[in-house]
PDB file of C-alpha atoms and ligand atoms in Angstrom:
ATOM      1  CA  UNK A   1      43.270 -60.431 -26.910  1.00 92.00           C
ATOM      2  CA  UNK A   2      40.817 -63.210 -26.022  1.00 96.00           C
ATOM      3  CA  UNK A   3      38.800 -65.575 -28.179  1.00 98.00           C
ATOM      4  CA  UNK A   4      35.416 -64.564 -29.600  1.00 98.00           C
ATOM      5  CA  UNK A   5      32.771 -67.250 -30.159  1.00 98.00           C
ATOM      6  CA  UNK A   6      31.501 -67.439 -33.752  1.00 98.00           C
ATOM      7  CA  UNK A   7      29.142 -69.856 -35.500  1.00 98.00           C
ATOM      8  CA  UNK A   8      32.247 -71.682 -36.758  1.00 98.00           C
ATOM      9  CA  UNK A   9      34.068 -71.740 -33.418  1.00 98.00           C
ATOM     10  CA  UNK A  10      36.306 -69.355 -31.460  1.00 98.00           C
ATOM     11  CA  UNK A  11      38.290 -66.672 -33.330  1.00 98.00           C
ATOM     12  CA  UNK A  12      40.961 -64.409 -31.814  1.00 98.00           C
ATOM     13  CA  UNK A  13      39.467 -60.943 -31.225  1.00 98.00           C
ATOM     14  CA  UNK A  14      42.512 -59.402 -32.894  1.00 98.00           C
ATOM     15  CA  UNK A  15      41.852 -61.466 -36.055  1.00 98.00           C
ATOM     16  CA  UNK A  16      38.228 -60.381 -36.690  1.00 98.00           C
ATOM     17  CA  UNK A  17      39.245 -57.728 -39.246  1.00 98.00           C
ATOM     18  CA  UNK A  18      36.639 -55.281 -40.529  1.00 99.00           C
ATOM     19  CA  UNK A  19      33.507 -56.040 -38.498  1.00 99.00           C
ATOM     20  CA  UNK A  20      29.872 -54.935 -38.709  1.00 99.00           C
ATOM     21  CA  UNK A  21      28.318 -55.129 -35.234  1.00 98.00           C
ATOM     22  CA  UNK A  22      24.589 -55.510 -36.004  1.00 98.00           C
ATOM     23  CA  UNK A  23      23.179 -57.491 -38.945  1.00 98.00           C
ATOM     24  CA  UNK A  24      20.734 -60.370 -39.482  1.00 97.00           C
ATOM     25  CA  UNK A  25      20.978 -63.450 -41.679  1.00 97.00           C
ATOM     26  CA  UNK A  26      17.352 -64.452 -41.151  1.00 96.00           C
ATOM     27  CA  UNK A  27      14.665 -63.144 -38.812  1.00 96.00           C
ATOM     28  CA  UNK A  28      11.637 -65.414 -38.573  1.00 95.00           C
ATOM     29  CA  UNK A  29       8.638 -65.756 -36.334  1.00 96.00           C
ATOM     30  CA  UNK A  30       9.019 -68.818 -34.093  1.00 95.00           C
ATOM     31  CA  UNK A  31       6.115 -71.226 -34.595  1.00 95.00           C
ATOM     32  CA  UNK A  32       5.428 -70.471 -38.264  1.00 95.00           C
ATOM     33  CA  UNK A  33       7.842 -72.985 -39.807  1.00 93.00           C
ATOM     34  CA  UNK A  34       6.940 -75.597 -37.196  1.00 93.00           C
ATOM     35  CA  UNK A  35       3.240 -75.376 -38.121  1.00 97.00           C
ATOM     36  CA  UNK A  36       3.226 -74.285 -41.779  1.00 96.00           C
ATOM     37  CA  UNK A  37       6.561 -75.370 -43.310  1.00 92.00           C
ATOM     38  CA  UNK A  38       5.429 -74.123 -46.730  1.00 92.00           C
ATOM     39  CA  UNK A  39       5.684 -70.597 -45.327  1.00 92.00           C
ATOM     40  CA  UNK A  40       9.364 -71.061 -44.365  1.00 86.00           C
ATOM     41  CA  UNK A  41      11.807 -68.802 -46.205  1.00 79.00           C
ATOM     42  CA  UNK A  42      14.966 -70.553 -44.939  1.00 88.00           C
ATOM     43  CA  UNK A  43      16.422 -71.495 -48.327  1.00 90.00           C
ATOM     44  CA  UNK A  44      15.710 -68.100 -49.854  1.00 89.00           C
ATOM     45  CA  UNK A  45      17.293 -66.441 -46.832  1.00 89.00           C
ATOM     46  CA  UNK A  46      20.322 -68.726 -47.077  1.00 95.00           C
ATOM     47  CA  UNK A  47      20.892 -68.009 -50.775  1.00 96.00           C
ATOM     48  CA  UNK A  48      20.319 -64.296 -50.320  1.00 94.00           C
ATOM     49  CA  UNK A  49      22.606 -64.200 -47.272  1.00 97.00           C
ATOM     50  CA  UNK A  50      25.467 -65.909 -49.082  1.00 98.00           C
ATOM     51  CA  UNK A  51      25.306 -63.465 -51.978  1.00 98.00           C
ATOM     52  CA  UNK A  52      24.979 -60.386 -49.737  1.00 97.00           C
ATOM     53  CA  UNK A  53      27.786 -61.505 -47.414  1.00 98.00           C
ATOM     54  CA  UNK A  54      30.053 -62.298 -50.358  1.00 98.00           C
ATOM     55  CA  UNK A  55      29.414 -58.795 -51.759  1.00 98.00           C
ATOM     56  CA  UNK A  56      30.482 -57.270 -48.431  1.00 98.00           C
ATOM     57  CA  UNK A  57      33.451 -59.645 -48.194  1.00 98.00           C
ATOM     58  CA  UNK A  58      34.681 -58.538 -51.620  1.00 98.00           C
ATOM     59  CA  UNK A  59      34.899 -54.998 -50.183  1.00 98.00           C
ATOM     60  CA  UNK A  60      36.793 -56.005 -47.041  1.00 98.00           C
ATOM     61  CA  UNK A  61      34.233 -57.176 -44.444  1.00 98.00           C
ATOM     62  CA  UNK A  62      35.602 -60.179 -42.523  1.00 98.00           C
ATOM     63  CA  UNK A  63      33.141 -60.539 -39.601  1.00 99.00           C
ATOM     64  CA  UNK A  64      29.707 -59.476 -38.433  1.00 98.00           C
ATOM     65  CA  UNK A  65      27.487 -59.895 -35.402  1.00 99.00           C
ATOM     66  CA  UNK A  66      24.101 -61.526 -36.053  1.00 98.00           C
ATOM     67  CA  UNK A  67      21.850 -60.033 -33.379  1.00 98.00           C
ATOM     68  CA  UNK A  68      18.964 -62.443 -33.957  1.00 98.00           C
ATOM     69  CA  UNK A  69      17.778 -63.736 -30.585  1.00 98.00           C
ATOM     70  CA  UNK A  70      15.817 -66.922 -29.817  1.00 98.00           C
ATOM     71  CA  UNK A  71      12.517 -65.017 -29.907  1.00 98.00           C
ATOM     72  CA  UNK A  72      13.460 -63.685 -33.390  1.00 98.00           C
ATOM     73  CA  UNK A  73      13.927 -67.213 -34.753  1.00 96.00           C
ATOM     74  CA  UNK A  74      17.669 -67.654 -34.147  1.00 98.00           C
ATOM     75  CA  UNK A  75      19.015 -70.531 -36.271  1.00 97.00           C
ATOM     76  CA  UNK A  76      22.572 -71.520 -35.253  1.00 98.00           C
ATOM     77  CA  UNK A  77      22.820 -74.285 -37.888  1.00 97.00           C
ATOM     78  CA  UNK A  78      22.003 -71.819 -40.653  1.00 98.00           C
ATOM     79  CA  UNK A  79      24.625 -69.384 -39.342  1.00 98.00           C
ATOM     80  CA  UNK A  80      27.221 -72.159 -39.149  1.00 98.00           C
ATOM     81  CA  UNK A  81      26.483 -73.190 -42.755  1.00 98.00           C
ATOM     82  CA  UNK A  82      26.654 -69.608 -44.010  1.00 98.00           C
ATOM     83  CA  UNK A  83      29.941 -68.967 -42.189  1.00 98.00           C
ATOM     84  CA  UNK A  84      31.443 -72.182 -43.625  1.00 98.00           C
ATOM     85  CA  UNK A  85      30.420 -71.241 -47.176  1.00 98.00           C
ATOM     86  CA  UNK A  86      31.377 -67.546 -47.102  1.00 98.00           C
ATOM     87  CA  UNK A  87      34.390 -67.678 -44.779  1.00 98.00           C
ATOM     88  CA  UNK A  88      33.048 -64.574 -43.026  1.00 98.00           C
ATOM     89  CA  UNK A  89      32.919 -64.887 -39.214  1.00 99.00           C
ATOM     90  CA  UNK A  90      29.416 -64.697 -37.732  1.00 99.00           C
ATOM     91  CA  UNK A  91      29.188 -63.823 -34.043  1.00 99.00           C
ATOM     92  CA  UNK A  92      25.950 -65.334 -32.695  1.00 98.00           C
ATOM     93  CA  UNK A  93      23.815 -63.690 -29.999  1.00 98.00           C
ATOM     94  CA  UNK A  94      22.008 -64.725 -26.904  1.00 98.00           C
ATOM     95  CA  UNK A  95      19.622 -62.223 -25.278  1.00 98.00           C
ATOM     96  CA  UNK A  96      16.081 -61.099 -25.964  1.00 98.00           C
ATOM     97  CA  UNK A  97      14.184 -58.665 -28.179  1.00 98.00           C
ATOM     98  CA  UNK A  98      11.722 -56.004 -26.979  1.00 97.00           C
ATOM     99  CA  UNK A  99       8.586 -58.014 -27.880  1.00 96.00           C
ATOM    100  CA  UNK A 100       9.107 -60.206 -24.823  1.00 97.00           C
ATOM    101  CA  UNK A 101       7.449 -63.647 -25.123  1.00 97.00           C
ATOM    102  CA  UNK A 102       4.744 -64.286 -22.547  1.00 97.00           C
ATOM    103  CA  UNK A 103       6.835 -67.090 -21.020  1.00 98.00           C
ATOM    104  CA  UNK A 104       9.225 -64.554 -19.470  1.00 98.00           C
ATOM    105  CA  UNK A 105       6.679 -62.101 -18.094  1.00 96.00           C
ATOM    106  CA  UNK A 106       6.171 -63.964 -14.832  1.00 95.00           C
ATOM    107  CA  UNK A 107       9.769 -65.096 -14.421  1.00 98.00           C
ATOM    108  CA  UNK A 108      12.428 -62.969 -12.756  1.00 98.00           C
ATOM    109  CA  UNK A 109      15.676 -61.418 -14.047  1.00 98.00           C
ATOM    110  CA  UNK A 110      17.892 -64.118 -12.573  1.00 98.00           C
ATOM    111  CA  UNK A 111      15.859 -66.870 -14.248  1.00 98.00           C
ATOM    112  CA  UNK A 112      16.155 -65.107 -17.628  1.00 98.00           C
ATOM    113  CA  UNK A 113      19.894 -64.565 -17.048  1.00 98.00           C
ATOM    114  CA  UNK A 114      20.193 -68.327 -16.456  1.00 98.00           C
ATOM    115  CA  UNK A 115      18.842 -68.988 -19.962  1.00 98.00           C
ATOM    116  CA  UNK A 116      21.425 -66.626 -21.507  1.00 98.00           C
ATOM    117  CA  UNK A 117      24.202 -68.235 -19.448  1.00 98.00           C
ATOM    118  CA  UNK A 118      23.027 -71.730 -20.467  1.00 98.00           C
ATOM    119  CA  UNK A 119      23.484 -70.737 -24.147  1.00 98.00           C
ATOM    120  CA  UNK A 120      27.050 -69.671 -23.288  1.00 98.00           C
ATOM    121  CA  UNK A 121      27.953 -72.715 -21.215  1.00 98.00           C
ATOM    122  CA  UNK A 122      26.155 -75.483 -23.138  1.00 98.00           C
ATOM    123  CA  UNK A 123      25.823 -74.087 -26.652  1.00 98.00           C
ATOM    124  CA  UNK A 124      22.598 -73.189 -28.453  1.00 98.00           C
ATOM    125  CA  UNK A 125      19.919 -75.815 -29.219  1.00 97.00           C
ATOM    126  CA  UNK A 126      22.412 -78.643 -28.765  1.00 96.00           C
ATOM    127  CA  UNK A 127      24.488 -77.519 -31.777  1.00 97.00           C
ATOM    128  CA  UNK A 128      27.618 -76.594 -29.832  1.00 97.00           C
ATOM    129  CA  UNK A 129      27.421 -73.077 -31.324  1.00 98.00           C
ATOM    130  CA  UNK A 130      28.054 -70.590 -28.513  1.00 98.00           C
ATOM    131  CA  UNK A 131      27.051 -66.924 -28.371  1.00 98.00           C
ATOM    132  CA  UNK A 132      29.640 -64.141 -28.575  1.00 98.00           C
ATOM    133  CA  UNK A 133      27.311 -61.292 -27.634  1.00 99.00           C
ATOM    134  CA  UNK A 134      24.188 -60.462 -25.623  1.00 99.00           C
ATOM    135  CA  UNK A 135      21.443 -58.577 -27.470  1.00 98.00           C
ATOM    136  CA  UNK A 136      18.976 -56.459 -25.475  1.00 98.00           C
ATOM    137  CA  UNK A 137      16.299 -54.051 -26.656  1.00 98.00           C
ATOM    138  CA  UNK A 138      14.102 -51.171 -25.545  1.00 98.00           C
ATOM    139  CA  UNK A 139      11.340 -49.807 -27.778  1.00 98.00           C
ATOM    140  CA  UNK A 140       8.412 -47.489 -27.393  1.00 95.00           C
ATOM    141  CA  UNK A 141       6.375 -50.084 -29.333  1.00 93.00           C
ATOM    142  CA  UNK A 142       6.268 -52.078 -26.089  1.00 91.00           C
ATOM    143  CA  UNK A 143       5.868 -49.034 -23.834  1.00 90.00           C
ATOM    144  CA  UNK A 144       9.589 -48.214 -23.603  1.00 94.00           C
ATOM    145  CA  UNK A 145      11.294 -49.097 -20.377  1.00 94.00           C
ATOM    146  CA  UNK A 146       8.475 -50.645 -18.420  1.00 95.00           C
ATOM    147  CA  UNK A 147       8.863 -53.242 -15.692  1.00 96.00           C
ATOM    148  CA  UNK A 148       9.261 -56.173 -18.101  1.00 97.00           C
ATOM    149  CA  UNK A 149      11.843 -54.354 -20.209  1.00 98.00           C
ATOM    150  CA  UNK A 150      13.867 -53.294 -17.173  1.00 98.00           C
ATOM    151  CA  UNK A 151      13.897 -56.918 -16.021  1.00 98.00           C
ATOM    152  CA  UNK A 152      15.301 -58.021 -19.394  1.00 98.00           C
ATOM    153  CA  UNK A 153      18.042 -55.379 -19.257  1.00 98.00           C
ATOM    154  CA  UNK A 154      18.983 -56.452 -15.735  1.00 98.00           C
ATOM    155  CA  UNK A 155      19.034 -60.117 -16.822  1.00 99.00           C
ATOM    156  CA  UNK A 156      21.373 -59.249 -19.699  1.00 99.00           C
ATOM    157  CA  UNK A 157      23.602 -57.199 -17.403  1.00 99.00           C
ATOM    158  CA  UNK A 158      23.890 -60.133 -14.975  1.00 98.00           C
ATOM    159  CA  UNK A 159      24.612 -62.578 -17.799  1.00 99.00           C
ATOM    160  CA  UNK A 160      27.285 -60.168 -19.066  1.00 98.00           C
ATOM    161  CA  UNK A 161      28.982 -60.059 -15.670  1.00 98.00           C
ATOM    162  CA  UNK A 162      28.785 -63.859 -15.373  1.00 98.00           C
ATOM    163  CA  UNK A 163      30.122 -64.635 -18.874  1.00 98.00           C
ATOM    164  CA  UNK A 164      32.088 -61.548 -19.977  1.00 98.00           C
ATOM    165  CA  UNK A 165      30.094 -61.403 -23.231  1.00 98.00           C
ATOM    166  CA  UNK A 166      29.578 -57.834 -24.513  1.00 99.00           C
ATOM    167  CA  UNK A 167      26.087 -56.289 -24.674  1.00 99.00           C
ATOM    168  CA  UNK A 168      24.720 -54.758 -27.899  1.00 99.00           C
ATOM    169  CA  UNK A 169      21.326 -53.080 -27.856  1.00 98.00           C
ATOM    170  CA  UNK A 170      18.360 -51.903 -29.906  1.00 98.00           C
ATOM    171  CA  UNK A 171      16.722 -48.561 -29.122  1.00 98.00           C
ATOM    172  CA  UNK A 172      13.574 -47.027 -30.515  1.00 97.00           C
ATOM    173  CA  UNK A 173      13.839 -44.057 -30.262  1.00 96.00           C
ATOM    174  CA  UNK A 174      17.564 -43.358 -29.587  1.00 97.00           C
ATOM    175  CA  UNK A 175      16.752 -41.476 -26.344  1.00 97.00           C
ATOM    176  CA  UNK A 176      16.118 -44.751 -24.473  1.00 98.00           C
ATOM    177  CA  UNK A 177      19.847 -45.540 -24.755  1.00 98.00           C
ATOM    178  CA  UNK A 178      20.436 -43.219 -21.777  1.00 98.00           C
ATOM    179  CA  UNK A 179      17.891 -45.236 -19.740  1.00 97.00           C
ATOM    180  CA  UNK A 180      19.613 -48.466 -20.742  1.00 98.00           C
ATOM    181  CA  UNK A 181      22.993 -47.125 -19.592  1.00 98.00           C
ATOM    182  CA  UNK A 182      21.443 -46.109 -16.261  1.00 98.00           C
ATOM    183  CA  UNK A 183      20.160 -49.669 -15.646  1.00 98.00           C
ATOM    184  CA  UNK A 184      23.465 -51.234 -16.704  1.00 98.00           C
ATOM    185  CA  UNK A 185      25.421 -48.927 -14.379  1.00 98.00           C
ATOM    186  CA  UNK A 186      23.016 -49.791 -11.578  1.00 98.00           C
ATOM    187  CA  UNK A 187      23.908 -53.454 -12.218  1.00 98.00           C
ATOM    188  CA  UNK A 188      27.616 -52.616 -11.910  1.00 98.00           C
ATOM    189  CA  UNK A 189      28.367 -52.981 -15.633  1.00 98.00           C
ATOM    190  CA  UNK A 190      31.483 -51.364 -17.093  1.00 98.00           C
ATOM    191  CA  UNK A 191      29.930 -49.431 -20.003  1.00 98.00           C
ATOM    192  CA  UNK A 192      32.972 -50.005 -22.225  1.00 98.00           C
ATOM    193  CA  UNK A 193      31.497 -53.513 -22.757  1.00 98.00           C
ATOM    194  CA  UNK A 194      28.141 -52.131 -23.946  1.00 98.00           C
ATOM    195  CA  UNK A 195      27.336 -50.674 -27.374  1.00 99.00           C
ATOM    196  CA  UNK A 196      23.985 -48.893 -27.255  1.00 98.00           C
ATOM    197  CA  UNK A 197      22.441 -49.317 -30.676  1.00 98.00           C
ATOM    198  CA  UNK A 198      20.353 -47.539 -33.304  1.00 98.00           C
ATOM    199  CA  UNK A 199      21.437 -44.187 -31.854  1.00 98.00           C
ATOM    200  CA  UNK A 200      22.645 -43.167 -35.316  1.00 98.00           C
ATOM    201  CA  UNK A 201      18.960 -42.546 -36.073  1.00 98.00           C
ATOM    202  CA  UNK A 202      19.476 -39.100 -34.509  1.00 98.00           C
ATOM    203  CA  UNK A 203      21.820 -36.311 -35.634  1.00 98.00           C
ATOM    204  CA  UNK A 204      21.921 -34.889 -32.081  1.00 98.00           C
ATOM    205  CA  UNK A 205      25.695 -34.837 -31.621  1.00 98.00           C
ATOM    206  CA  UNK A 206      25.462 -33.551 -28.028  1.00 98.00           C
ATOM    207  CA  UNK A 207      23.273 -36.492 -27.005  1.00 98.00           C
ATOM    208  CA  UNK A 208      25.591 -38.990 -28.694  1.00 98.00           C
ATOM    209  CA  UNK A 209      28.611 -37.502 -26.915  1.00 98.00           C
ATOM    210  CA  UNK A 210      26.789 -37.758 -23.588  1.00 98.00           C
ATOM    211  CA  UNK A 211      26.383 -41.526 -24.154  1.00 98.00           C
ATOM    212  CA  UNK A 212      30.147 -41.863 -24.687  1.00 98.00           C
ATOM    213  CA  UNK A 213      31.411 -39.414 -22.054  1.00 98.00           C
ATOM    214  CA  UNK A 214      30.624 -41.917 -19.291  1.00 92.00           C
ATOM    215  CA  UNK A 215      32.806 -44.554 -20.968  1.00 96.00           C
ATOM    216  CA  UNK A 216      30.098 -46.066 -23.197  1.00 98.00           C
ATOM    217  CA  UNK A 217      30.311 -47.226 -26.799  1.00 98.00           C
ATOM    218  CA  UNK A 218      27.724 -46.211 -29.409  1.00 98.00           C
ATOM    219  CA  UNK A 219      26.632 -48.188 -32.456  1.00 98.00           C
ATOM    220  CA  UNK A 220      25.743 -46.171 -35.553  1.00 98.00           C
ATOM    221  CA  UNK A 221      24.258 -49.330 -36.948  1.00 98.00           C
ATOM    222  CA  UNK A 222      21.491 -48.369 -39.342  1.00 98.00           C
ATOM    223  CA  UNK A 223      23.414 -47.059 -42.324  1.00 98.00           C
ATOM    224  CA  UNK A 224      21.182 -47.563 -45.338  1.00 98.00           C
ATOM    225  CA  UNK A 225      17.916 -46.931 -43.468  1.00 97.00           C
ATOM    226  CA  UNK A 226      17.734 -43.608 -45.244  1.00 97.00           C
ATOM    227  CA  UNK A 227      13.957 -43.015 -44.841  1.00 96.00           C
ATOM    228  CA  UNK A 228      14.555 -42.761 -41.052  1.00 96.00           C
ATOM    229  CA  UNK A 229      17.574 -40.422 -41.349  1.00 98.00           C
ATOM    230  CA  UNK A 230      19.270 -39.449 -44.589  1.00 98.00           C
ATOM    231  CA  UNK A 231      22.664 -40.691 -45.790  1.00 98.00           C
ATOM    232  CA  UNK A 232      24.154 -37.190 -45.461  1.00 98.00           C
ATOM    233  CA  UNK A 233      22.875 -36.656 -41.933  1.00 98.00           C
ATOM    234  CA  UNK A 234      24.192 -40.052 -40.827  1.00 98.00           C
ATOM    235  CA  UNK A 235      27.595 -39.478 -42.425  1.00 98.00           C
ATOM    236  CA  UNK A 236      27.957 -35.864 -41.252  1.00 98.00           C
ATOM    237  CA  UNK A 237      27.122 -36.828 -37.662  1.00 98.00           C
ATOM    238  CA  UNK A 238      29.883 -39.436 -37.733  1.00 98.00           C
ATOM    239  CA  UNK A 239      32.327 -36.978 -39.347  1.00 98.00           C
ATOM    240  CA  UNK A 240      31.628 -34.461 -36.570  1.00 98.00           C
ATOM    241  CA  UNK A 241      32.126 -37.084 -33.827  1.00 98.00           C
ATOM    242  CA  UNK A 242      35.418 -38.233 -35.370  1.00 98.00           C
ATOM    243  CA  UNK A 243      36.574 -34.624 -35.654  1.00 98.00           C
ATOM    244  CA  UNK A 244      35.783 -34.078 -31.976  1.00 98.00           C
ATOM    245  CA  UNK A 245      37.858 -37.062 -30.819  1.00 98.00           C
ATOM    246  CA  UNK A 246      35.249 -39.827 -30.445  1.00 98.00           C
ATOM    247  CA  UNK A 247      36.455 -42.224 -33.176  1.00 98.00           C
ATOM    248  CA  UNK A 248      37.681 -44.713 -30.556  1.00 98.00           C
ATOM    249  CA  UNK A 249      34.182 -45.344 -29.113  1.00 98.00           C
ATOM    250  CA  UNK A 250      31.963 -45.921 -32.152  1.00 99.00           C
ATOM    251  CA  UNK A 251      31.065 -49.097 -34.080  1.00 99.00           C
ATOM    252  CA  UNK A 252      29.167 -49.339 -37.381  1.00 99.00           C
ATOM    253  CA  UNK A 253      26.607 -51.570 -39.110  1.00 98.00           C
ATOM    254  CA  UNK A 254      23.389 -51.583 -41.174  1.00 98.00           C
ATOM    255  CA  UNK A 255      20.899 -53.688 -39.144  1.00 98.00           C
ATOM    256  CA  UNK A 256      20.226 -55.309 -42.513  1.00 97.00           C
ATOM    257  CA  UNK A 257      18.254 -58.535 -42.933  1.00 94.00           C
ATOM    258  CA  UNK A 258      19.066 -61.069 -45.648  1.00 93.00           C
ATOM    259  CA  UNK A 259      15.717 -62.626 -44.765  1.00 92.00           C
ATOM    260  CA  UNK A 260      12.827 -61.484 -42.573  1.00 92.00           C
ATOM    261  CA  UNK A 261       9.273 -62.826 -42.410  1.00 93.00           C
ATOM    262  CA  UNK A 262       7.737 -59.745 -40.751  1.00 92.00           C
ATOM    263  CA  UNK A 263       6.658 -58.441 -44.161  1.00 88.00           C
ATOM    264  CA  UNK A 264       4.974 -60.575 -46.833  1.00 87.00           C
ATOM    265  CA  UNK A 265       7.638 -59.608 -49.355  1.00 84.00           C
ATOM    266  CA  UNK A 266      11.146 -58.490 -48.348  1.00 82.00           C
ATOM    267  CA  UNK A 267      11.740 -57.070 -51.828  1.00 84.00           C
ATOM    268  CA  UNK A 268       9.338 -54.234 -50.952  1.00 86.00           C
ATOM    269  CA  UNK A 269      11.692 -53.227 -48.138  1.00 86.00           C
ATOM    270  CA  UNK A 270      14.642 -53.408 -50.512  1.00 85.00           C
ATOM    271  CA  UNK A 271      12.827 -51.123 -52.947  1.00 90.00           C
ATOM    272  CA  UNK A 272      12.055 -48.599 -50.221  1.00 92.00           C
ATOM    273  CA  UNK A 273      15.630 -48.740 -48.863  1.00 95.00           C
ATOM    274  CA  UNK A 274      18.014 -49.598 -51.741  1.00 96.00           C
ATOM    275  CA  UNK A 275      21.111 -48.969 -49.568  1.00 97.00           C
ATOM    276  CA  UNK A 276      19.979 -51.331 -46.809  1.00 96.00           C
ATOM    277  CA  UNK A 277      22.477 -54.152 -47.369  1.00 97.00           C
ATOM    278  CA  UNK A 278      25.752 -55.348 -45.899  1.00 98.00           C
ATOM    279  CA  UNK A 279      28.047 -53.765 -48.501  1.00 98.00           C
ATOM    280  CA  UNK A 280      26.685 -50.207 -48.207  1.00 98.00           C
ATOM    281  CA  UNK A 281      29.158 -48.961 -45.571  1.00 98.00           C
ATOM    282  CA  UNK A 282      32.140 -50.295 -47.538  1.00 98.00           C
ATOM    283  CA  UNK A 283      30.742 -49.094 -50.845  1.00 98.00           C
ATOM    284  CA  UNK A 284      29.480 -45.605 -49.997  1.00 98.00           C
ATOM    285  CA  UNK A 285      29.922 -44.601 -46.340  1.00 98.00           C
ATOM    286  CA  UNK A 286      33.680 -45.143 -45.940  1.00 98.00           C
ATOM    287  CA  UNK A 287      34.541 -43.237 -49.150  1.00 98.00           C
ATOM    288  CA  UNK A 288      32.246 -40.377 -48.033  1.00 98.00           C
ATOM    289  CA  UNK A 289      33.954 -40.285 -44.623  1.00 98.00           C
ATOM    290  CA  UNK A 290      37.398 -40.025 -46.248  1.00 98.00           C
ATOM    291  CA  UNK A 291      36.150 -37.291 -48.564  1.00 98.00           C
ATOM    292  CA  UNK A 292      34.780 -35.324 -45.603  1.00 98.00           C
ATOM    293  CA  UNK A 293      37.990 -35.399 -43.546  1.00 98.00           C
ATOM    294  CA  UNK A 294      37.950 -38.664 -41.550  1.00 98.00           C
ATOM    295  CA  UNK A 295      41.419 -40.267 -41.653  1.00 98.00           C
ATOM    296  CA  UNK A 296      42.361 -43.800 -42.747  1.00 98.00           C
ATOM    297  CA  UNK A 297      43.528 -44.410 -39.158  1.00 98.00           C
ATOM    298  CA  UNK A 298      40.114 -43.393 -37.801  1.00 98.00           C
ATOM    299  CA  UNK A 299      38.373 -45.722 -40.270  1.00 98.00           C
ATOM    300  CA  UNK A 300      40.603 -48.531 -39.021  1.00 98.00           C
ATOM    301  CA  UNK A 301      39.400 -47.720 -35.481  1.00 98.00           C
ATOM    302  CA  UNK A 302      35.711 -47.707 -36.493  1.00 98.00           C
ATOM    303  CA  UNK A 303      35.864 -50.883 -38.573  1.00 99.00           C
ATOM    304  CA  UNK A 304      38.542 -53.038 -36.892  1.00 98.00           C
ATOM    305  CA  UNK A 305      39.933 -51.863 -33.532  1.00 98.00           C
ATOM    306  CA  UNK A 306      36.680 -50.775 -31.850  1.00 98.00           C
ATOM    307  CA  UNK A 307      34.580 -53.838 -32.742  1.00 98.00           C
ATOM    308  CA  UNK A 308      37.527 -56.097 -31.843  1.00 98.00           C
ATOM    309  CA  UNK A 309      37.852 -54.467 -28.417  1.00 98.00           C
ATOM    310  CA  UNK A 310      34.074 -54.536 -27.854  1.00 98.00           C
ATOM    311  CA  UNK A 311      33.730 -58.222 -28.795  1.00 98.00           C
ATOM    312  CA  UNK A 312      36.818 -59.302 -26.842  1.00 98.00           C
ATOM    313  CA  UNK A 313      35.173 -61.028 -23.850  1.00 98.00           C
ATOM    314  CA  UNK A 314      35.732 -59.457 -20.429  1.00 98.00           C
ATOM    315  CA  UNK A 315      36.841 -61.503 -17.456  1.00 97.00           C
ATOM    316  CA  UNK A 316      33.657 -62.298 -15.508  1.00 98.00           C
ATOM    317  CA  UNK A 317      33.280 -59.744 -12.700  1.00 98.00           C
TER     318      UNK A 317
HETATM  319 ZN1  LIG B   1      18.490 -55.672 -35.649  1.00 52.59          ZN
END
């Protein structure tokens, strides 16, 4: 297998071990720290991240993908520090979130793709840290797949074909994942290099199978967000998919945030969603899967083989 870029340098894709494909060390609003440093939560996020990552590491997690893009306050130095301290590999993302900054509205898909490719070729913010994944997002909060969103998806698809980096996405609601796949296919993307995300927020097994039947990968990456869909519904959906032969096309995560400045107090989110942390899958989901008939070999696919294959960079095409 090839080498995957992490905050601490390249790691062999076959050596990533148990991997969560969508988490966040620290999401912050660009511009706040620069103008009002007293509002920065960097140190709290760092301390919290180290303790949360170490808790997951103690249960077997060896790597995760941090899908925090530039417009979400990406901080490659912080990720490099946290990887050095915890020893857990952090795959850093290029790409763009669904609240597209005004700067990109009047610029075309190729220009946006150039920015993603520059991260890959030159490193991020002069740190030398290179991305190992491209994050893209579609959300009804911004009108779903409008012209601007479609442009972002096409930019990511072109950057994927130029760099070989896999694409991992956000969807709100899950149904937009089918639209994303349509755009990626239109751009000539091999869907085995794309994990459409947040689709575990639905228990519609037929829809999830339809996303995989064309060769795509799905990310059931919001374990612990129980107010959106319950623990049992999330687990039973995965059990059904494994039983029906889909265990080789699914990756898992929590979309958890060790720090996020979008709410005045992150502890309120933790109170509302006590299972929303990086150790939840290891602690509660994997044992429940085993109890409900998923095999050890299938768990190895979900946690090690599938994320390793997804993150293994393609040859540019
Ligand atoms: Zn996320």
